[in-house]
Amino acid sequence: MKLRTKFSVLNSFLIIAVILGVSVFLFIAEKRLLIQEMEENQTNIIKGLAQVGRESLITNDEILLINYVNLIKRTRGVMYALVTDAQGKVLAHSDVGLLGTIGDDTTAIKARSSNKFITQSYVDDKKQKVLDFALPIFIDRNKAGIARIGFSQDSIHQIVEETLRETRKRIFGVAVVMLIIGFVGAIILAQMMTKPIKQMAKGAELIGQGKLDTEIVVKSKDELESLATDLNKMSSQLKEIDQMKKDFLASVTHELKSPLTSLIMYIDLFLTGAAGKLNEKAKKFLRIMERNSNRLSRFIDDLLDMARIERGKMEIKRESLGILPIVSETVELMKPQADEKNIEIAMNIPDDLPLVFVDGDRTRQIITNLLSNSIKFTPEEGKISIKIQDDKKYLQLSLSDTGIGIPPEHINKIFDKFEQVREVRERVKGPRGTGLGLAIVKYLVEAQGGKIWVESEVGKGSTFYFTLPKQIM
Ligand code: ADP
């Protein structure tokens, strides 16, 4: 999962948790407040009734009391309301039929003998839960009557539920809006946090690929910015070291190349007899010297080529040429090496091929390199086939051998410089090679506008393919 996605998901989870927590808390707090309000309301109603009852007892105004009782009865949740005298005789009742009676229910009996506010819950004949309140009425510190109200608990619950339904809707609406803002915020935050990390990862990848000019620009004014600065310092130090290495390599190879060339020239002169007649033993030693000097010379040539490629100084002079002579000449030159191992080189080249637009020497170098690898990595009595096909804008050349093959895990790496399949190198006799050949070949093919790739099976052989652009008509 990408860092940005991880950040967004984590932040979103946090936001959901916080919003869910706050919503539940708000809901519970609102419910508690509402219940408290309802209870206060009920107390106020009964207090009001007791007050009016007291005034009507003092003034003997029963009409006022009856009107008030009826008014209270209309309040939602009130089942009945009544005022009795101190002995329990009903003076006013929401049910007119009960006027003058004396109640014998638990609350009535308790209220008659008590001077306190009484609260009683019970279930009536209609299976309704009732909350019964009784408040004594005092005149001059003497108990003169009792005010009573019965509230339907089911209706009270219903009122609470109705009010909470609205609250729930409000909280839900606010939560949804907050969630949307939160999600958008989480994505923006994740983007802001991961952008510099992404830039650094990209920069580090480019530096890793050898692009040491890469500069990572991060302006976040925090640890990430100083990390980017450190990475930039590291890449500029690497660049300095790389330059030193290139300069050193270039001058060393140059200093080696000139004396070596004259050494080879003099060995050649000796062998041709220019310095007098040599006996067979001296000739044999000189040939060994010649072979080894030529190997060293090829190694230095590879190093010089690589240094040129890296400095962008490799010259490619393209012109229109026939490919057949180039391939035939190269095969002719390499034939003695193949013969030493009894390797057959077969060519399957049509003679009506169009011209290619390439550098002749560089193309010769490509084929020599691939052919010498095929000979090197093919056991005795093997076979090498060279084919050329006409393929739209290109000629496609292929070199197949019946050699040891390349393990699949190395296929993509063998075109990198200094890359060799270690197990293979240890099995093959002769010079170890440099691991530069295919890197140079790849550069030369691509610099001429072509492509190179390989197919191989361990134990069966390898086929190297490359394309060369045809001459534009
Ligand atoms: P070198 O031949 O100097 O080692 P190259 O760059 O030419 O360097 O080749 C790199 C590696 O690719 C070789 O070391 C070898 O492991 C592998 N290779 C190249 N050509 C062949 C081939 N025809 N068959 C098997 N392995 C090959």
Short mmCIF file of N, CA, C and O in Angstrom, two decimals, residues 53-59 137-145:
data_model
loop_
_atom_site.label_atom_id
_atom_site.label_comp_id
_atom_site.label_asym_id
_atom_site.label_seq_id
_atom_site.Cartn_x
_atom_site.Cartn_y
_atom_site.Cartn_z
N GLY A 53 -54.23 25.21 44.55
CA GLY A 53 -55.07 24.53 45.55
C GLY A 53 -55.09 25.30 46.87
O GLY A 53 -56.15 25.48 47.48
N ARG A 54 -53.91 25.79 47.25
CA ARG A 54 -53.80 26.54 48.51
C ARG A 54 -54.64 27.81 48.44
O ARG A 54 -55.44 28.10 49.34
N GLU A 55 -54.51 28.53 47.29
CA GLU A 55 -55.26 29.79 47.14
C GLU A 55 -56.76 29.52 47.16
O GLU A 55 -57.54 30.24 47.79
N SER A 56 -57.16 28.43 46.51
CA SER A 56 -58.61 28.17 46.44
C SER A 56 -59.13 27.71 47.80
O SER A 56 -60.29 27.99 48.15
N LEU A 57 -58.26 27.03 48.59
CA LEU A 57 -58.69 26.64 49.94
C LEU A 57 -58.85 27.88 50.83
O LEU A 57 -59.79 27.98 51.61
N ILE A 58 -57.93 28.84 50.63
CA ILE A 58 -58.01 30.07 51.44
C ILE A 58 -59.23 30.87 51.05
O ILE A 58 -59.99 31.33 51.89
N THR A 59 -59.46 30.99 49.73
CA THR A 59 -60.57 31.87 49.27
C THR A 59 -61.86 31.09 49.04
O THR A 59 -62.87 31.67 48.64
N ILE A 137 -50.44 20.40 50.88
CA ILE A 137 -50.65 21.86 50.80
C ILE A 137 -50.75 22.36 52.25
O ILE A 137 -51.53 21.81 53.04
N PHE A 138 -49.91 23.33 52.53
CA PHE A 138 -49.92 23.86 53.90
C PHE A 138 -50.50 25.27 53.95
O PHE A 138 -50.21 26.07 53.07
N ILE A 139 -51.34 25.51 54.99
CA ILE A 139 -51.80 26.88 55.25
C ILE A 139 -51.45 27.15 56.73
O ILE A 139 -51.87 26.39 57.61
N ASP A 140 -50.67 28.19 56.95
CA ASP A 140 -50.19 28.51 58.32
C ASP A 140 -49.58 27.28 58.99
O ASP A 140 -49.96 26.91 60.13
N ARG A 141 -48.72 26.60 58.31
CA ARG A 141 -48.00 25.42 58.80
C ARG A 141 -48.89 24.21 59.10
O ARG A 141 -48.45 23.21 59.63
N ASN A 142 -50.21 24.35 58.78
CA ASN A 142 -51.09 23.19 58.97
C ASN A 142 -51.39 22.57 57.62
O ASN A 142 -51.62 23.28 56.64
N LYS A 143 -51.37 21.24 57.60
CA LYS A 143 -51.66 20.57 56.34
C LYS A 143 -53.15 20.75 56.03
O LYS A 143 -54.01 20.34 56.82
N ALA A 144 -53.44 21.42 54.90
CA ALA A 144 -54.83 21.74 54.57
C ALA A 144 -55.33 20.93 53.39
O ALA A 144 -56.52 20.84 53.13
N GLY A 145 -54.45 20.31 52.68
CA GLY A 145 -54.90 19.53 51.52
C GLY A 145 -53.73 18.82 50.84
O GLY A 145 -52.59 18.90 51.31
#
